[in-house]
Coordinates of N, CA and C in Angstrom, one line a residue:
M1 N 123.2 137.5 -35.4 CA 123.9 137.6 -36.6 C 123.6 136.8 -37.9
T2 N 124.1 136.6 -38.7 CA 123.9 135.7 -39.8 C 125.5 135.3 -40.8
L3 N 125.3 134.3 -40.9 CA 126.3 133.4 -41.3 C 127.0 134.1 -42.7
S4 N 126.6 134.9 -43.4 CA 126.7 135.7 -44.4 C 128.0 136.7 -44.4
T5 N 128.0 137.2 -42.8 CA 128.6 138.1 -42.5 C 130.1 137.8 -42.0
E6 N 130.1 136.5 -41.7 CA 130.7 136.0 -40.9 C 131.6 135.1 -41.7
P7 N 132.7 135.2 -41.4 CA 134.2 134.3 -42.2 C 133.5 132.7 -42.0
Y8 N 133.5 132.3 -43.2 CA 133.4 130.9 -43.6 C 134.1 129.6 -42.3
L9 N 133.2 129.2 -41.2 CA 133.6 128.4 -40.1 C 132.9 127.1 -40.6
G10 N 133.8 125.5 -40.3 CA 133.1 124.5 -40.5 C 134.0 123.6 -39.6
V11 N 133.8 122.4 -40.1 CA 134.6 121.1 -39.2 C 135.0 120.4 -40.6
R12 N 136.1 120.0 -40.0 CA 137.4 119.7 -40.9 C 137.0 117.9 -40.8
A13 N 137.5 117.9 -39.2 CA 137.4 116.8 -39.0 C 137.4 116.4 -37.2
L14 N 136.2 115.8 -36.7 CA 136.6 115.3 -35.3 C 137.3 114.2 -35.2
D15 N 138.3 114.3 -33.9 CA 139.1 113.2 -33.3 C 138.9 113.3 -31.8
Q16 N 137.8 112.2 -31.6 CA 137.3 112.2 -30.3 C 138.4 111.3 -29.2
E17 N 139.4 110.6 -30.2 CA 140.0 109.8 -29.8 C 141.1 110.9 -28.8
R18 N 141.4 111.6 -29.3 CA 142.0 113.1 -28.6 C 141.1 114.0 -28.5
G19 N 140.3 114.0 -28.7 CA 139.3 115.3 -27.6 C 139.4 116.4 -28.7
C20 N 139.8 116.2 -30.4 CA 140.1 117.8 -30.7 C 138.9 117.6 -31.5
L21 N 138.7 118.8 -32.2 CA 137.6 119.5 -33.5 C 138.4 119.9 -34.4
H22 N 138.4 119.6 -35.3 CA 139.4 120.3 -36.3 C 138.8 121.4 -36.9
L23 N 138.7 122.5 -37.5 CA 138.0 123.5 -38.1 C 138.1 124.0 -39.4
T24 N 137.3 124.0 -40.5 CA 137.8 124.6 -41.5 C 137.8 126.5 -41.2
A25 N 138.2 127.2 -41.5 CA 138.3 128.4 -41.5 C 138.8 129.4 -42.6
P26 N 139.0 130.7 -42.6 CA 139.4 131.3 -44.2 C 141.1 131.4 -43.4
E27 N 141.8 131.9 -44.9 CA 143.4 131.5 -44.2 C 143.4 132.9 -43.2
F28 N 144.2 133.1 -42.2 CA 144.5 134.0 -41.2 C 146.3 133.8 -40.9
D29 N 146.9 134.7 -40.3 CA 147.9 135.4 -39.9 C 147.8 135.4 -38.3
Y30 N 149.3 135.6 -37.8 CA 149.5 136.3 -35.9 C 148.6 137.1 -36.1
D31 N 148.4 138.2 -36.9 CA 147.7 139.5 -36.4 C 146.0 139.3 -36.8
S32 N 145.9 138.7 -37.4 CA 144.7 138.5 -37.9 C 143.7 137.2 -37.1
F33 N 144.2 136.4 -36.3 CA 143.9 135.3 -35.7 C 142.6 136.3 -34.7
E34 N 142.9 136.9 -34.2 CA 141.9 137.5 -32.3 C 140.8 137.6 -33.3
E35 N 140.6 138.2 -35.0 CA 139.2 138.7 -35.0 C 138.7 137.5 -35.6
L36 N 139.0 136.5 -36.7 CA 138.7 134.9 -36.4 C 138.2 134.4 -35.3
A37 N 139.1 134.2 -34.3 CA 138.7 133.3 -33.1 C 137.4 134.1 -33.1
Q38 N 137.5 135.2 -32.5 CA 136.3 136.2 -32.1 C 135.2 135.3 -32.5
S39 N 135.3 135.9 -33.9 CA 134.4 135.4 -34.7 C 133.6 134.0 -34.5
L40 N 134.3 133.1 -34.2 CA 133.7 131.9 -34.0 C 133.3 131.7 -32.1
V41 N 133.9 132.5 -31.7 CA 133.3 132.7 -30.4 C 131.9 133.4 -30.0
T42 N 131.8 134.3 -30.9 CA 130.8 134.8 -30.8 C 129.5 134.0 -31.7
L43 N 129.9 133.3 -32.5 CA 129.0 132.3 -33.1 C 128.6 131.2 -32.2
L44 N 129.4 130.4 -31.3 CA 129.5 129.2 -30.3 C 128.5 130.1 -29.2
D45 N 128.1 131.2 -29.1 CA 127.5 131.8 -28.0 C 128.7 131.5 -27.0
A46 N 129.7 131.6 -26.8 CA 130.8 130.7 -25.7 C 131.5 132.7 -25.2
S47 N 132.4 132.4 -24.5 CA 132.9 133.2 -23.7 C 134.4 133.1 -23.6
V48 N 135.1 134.0 -23.7 CA 136.6 133.9 -23.5 C 136.9 134.2 -22.4
V49 N 137.7 132.7 -21.5 CA 138.3 133.2 -19.9 C 139.8 133.9 -19.6
E50 N 140.4 133.3 -21.0 CA 141.9 133.8 -20.8 C 142.8 133.4 -22.3
K51 N 143.8 134.1 -22.6 CA 144.2 134.1 -24.0 C 145.5 134.1 -23.9
E52 N 146.5 133.6 -24.6 CA 147.7 133.7 -24.5 C 148.5 133.1 -26.3
A53 N 149.2 134.2 -26.6 CA 149.8 133.9 -27.9 C 151.4 133.6 -28.0
N54 N 151.8 133.2 -28.4 CA 153.2 132.4 -28.8 C 153.9 133.3 -29.9
A55 N 154.7 132.5 -29.9 CA 155.3 132.6 -31.5 C 154.4 132.3 -32.5
D56 N 154.0 131.5 -32.8 CA 153.3 131.0 -34.0 C 151.8 130.1 -33.6
L57 N 151.4 129.9 -32.1 CA 150.4 129.7 -31.9 C 149.7 130.7 -30.9
H58 N 148.4 130.7 -31.4 CA 147.5 131.2 -30.1 C 146.7 130.3 -29.4
V59 N 146.1 130.5 -27.9 CA 145.9 129.8 -27.1 C 144.9 130.7 -26.7
W60 N 143.4 129.9 -26.6 CA 142.2 130.7 -26.1 C 141.3 129.5 -24.8
L61 N 141.5 129.9 -23.8 CA 140.6 129.1 -22.9 C 139.1 130.1 -23.0
I62 N 138.0 128.8 -23.6 CA 136.8 129.6 -23.4 C 135.5 128.9 -22.7
D63 N 134.8 129.2 -22.7 CA 133.7 128.6 -22.0 C 132.6 128.6 -22.9
F64 N 132.0 127.4 -23.3 CA 130.5 127.3 -23.7 C 129.9 126.4 -22.5
E65 N 128.7 127.1 -22.6 CA 128.1 126.4 -21.9 C 128.5 125.9 -20.3
G66 N 129.2 126.4 -19.7 CA 130.0 125.8 -18.4 C 131.1 124.7 -18.9
C67 N 131.4 124.3 -20.3 CA 132.3 123.4 -20.4 C 133.2 123.8 -21.0
R68 N 134.7 124.3 -20.5 CA 136.0 124.9 -20.6 C 136.3 124.0 -21.8
L69 N 136.6 124.5 -23.1 CA 137.4 124.3 -24.1 C 138.9 125.1 -24.5
M70 N 139.4 124.5 -25.3 CA 140.6 124.8 -25.3 C 140.8 125.6 -27.0
L71 N 141.0 126.7 -27.5 CA 140.5 127.1 -29.0 C 141.8 127.1 -29.1
K72 N 142.7 126.6 -30.1 CA 144.2 127.1 -30.9 C 144.0 127.1 -32.2
G73 N 144.9 128.1 -32.6 CA 145.0 128.5 -34.1 C 146.3 128.6 -33.9
E74 N 147.1 127.8 -35.2 CA 148.3 128.0 -35.6 C 148.6 128.5 -36.9
H75 N 149.0 130.0 -37.0 CA 149.2 130.0 -38.4 C 149.9 129.7 -39.5
Y76 N 151.1 129.4 -38.8 CA 152.1 128.4 -40.3 C 151.3 127.6 -41.1
S77 N 150.6 126.5 -40.3 CA 150.1 126.0 -41.1 C 148.2 126.0 -41.1
A78 N 147.8 127.2 -40.7 CA 146.8 127.6 -41.0 C 146.0 126.7 -40.6
S79 N 146.0 126.2 -39.2 CA 144.9 125.1 -38.7 C 143.9 126.0 -37.2
L80 N 143.0 125.4 -37.2 CA 141.9 126.2 -35.9 C 141.4 125.0 -35.1
W81 N 141.6 125.0 -34.0 CA 140.9 123.3 -33.7 C 140.6 123.7 -32.4
L82 N 139.8 122.9 -31.3 CA 139.2 123.2 -30.8 C 139.8 121.8 -29.4
E83 N 139.9 122.2 -28.5 CA 140.5 120.6 -27.7 C 139.3 120.1 -26.1
A84 N 139.2 119.3 -26.1 CA 138.7 119.3 -24.7 C 139.7 118.9 -24.0
L85 N 139.4 119.3 -22.8 CA 140.0 119.3 -21.3 C 140.1 118.1 -20.7
S86 N 138.7 117.3 -20.8 CA 138.4 116.4 -20.0 C 138.0 115.5 -20.8
Q87 N 138.0 114.2 -20.8 CA 136.9 113.5 -21.5 C 135.4 113.6 -21.0
D88 N 135.0 113.8 -20.1 CA 133.6 114.5 -19.9 C 134.0 115.7 -21.1
D89 N 134.2 116.6 -21.7 CA 134.3 117.3 -22.3 C 133.8 116.7 -23.9
S90 N 134.3 115.5 -24.3 CA 134.4 115.1 -25.9 C 133.1 114.9 -26.4
E91 N 131.9 114.7 -25.3 CA 130.7 115.0 -25.8 C 130.1 116.2 -26.3
T92 N 130.9 117.4 -25.5 CA 130.6 118.9 -26.1 C 131.2 119.0 -27.7
L93 N 131.8 118.1 -27.6 CA 132.9 118.7 -29.4 C 131.8 117.7 -30.1
V94 N 131.4 116.9 -29.9 CA 130.1 115.8 -30.6 C 129.1 117.0 -31.2
F95 N 128.5 117.1 -30.0 CA 127.4 118.1 -30.4 C 127.8 119.2 -31.0
L96 N 129.3 120.2 -30.8 CA 129.7 120.8 -31.7 C 130.2 120.8 -33.3
A97 N 130.8 119.5 -33.4 CA 130.6 119.2 -34.5 C 129.4 119.3 -35.2
G98 N 128.4 118.7 -35.2 CA 127.1 118.1 -35.6 C 126.5 119.7 -35.4
W99 N 126.0 120.5 -34.8 CA 126.2 121.9 -34.5 C 126.5 122.3 -36.1
L100 N 127.6 122.6 -36.0 CA 128.6 123.5 -36.9 C 128.5 123.1 -38.5
K101 N 128.0 121.6 -38.4 CA 128.2 120.4 -39.9 C 126.5 121.3 -40.1
K102 N 125.5 121.1 -39.5 CA 124.1 122.0 -40.0 C 124.3 123.2 -39.9
L103 N 124.6 124.3 -39.5 CA 125.0 125.8 -39.6 C 125.2 125.7 -41.7
T104 N 126.5 125.0 -41.2 CA 127.5 125.2 -43.1 C 127.1 124.7 -44.5
Q105 N 125.8 123.6 -43.9 CA 125.6 123.3 -45.3 C 124.6 124.0 -45.6

């Protein structure tokens, strides 16, 4: 996989206190979220465990190397982020933030 064929994904902010990694992404809407989210899951070499779609929020439970994270996308605010499910998982968000920053520089 090459980055040139993937949508631009990067790090907006890491909030360790709340266990959230806010991402930059191309604009998406309700119908295009699936493609964008799957690109991120593929880039991370993660797997999707479960998907839920509400009126304005998509929530996917993903597995990244044995760590469960929530991938959330809210199309009205064009927000995309990963959430740790436990305090122990916050180290994974720190790793992913550093890895994505290096990958997109």
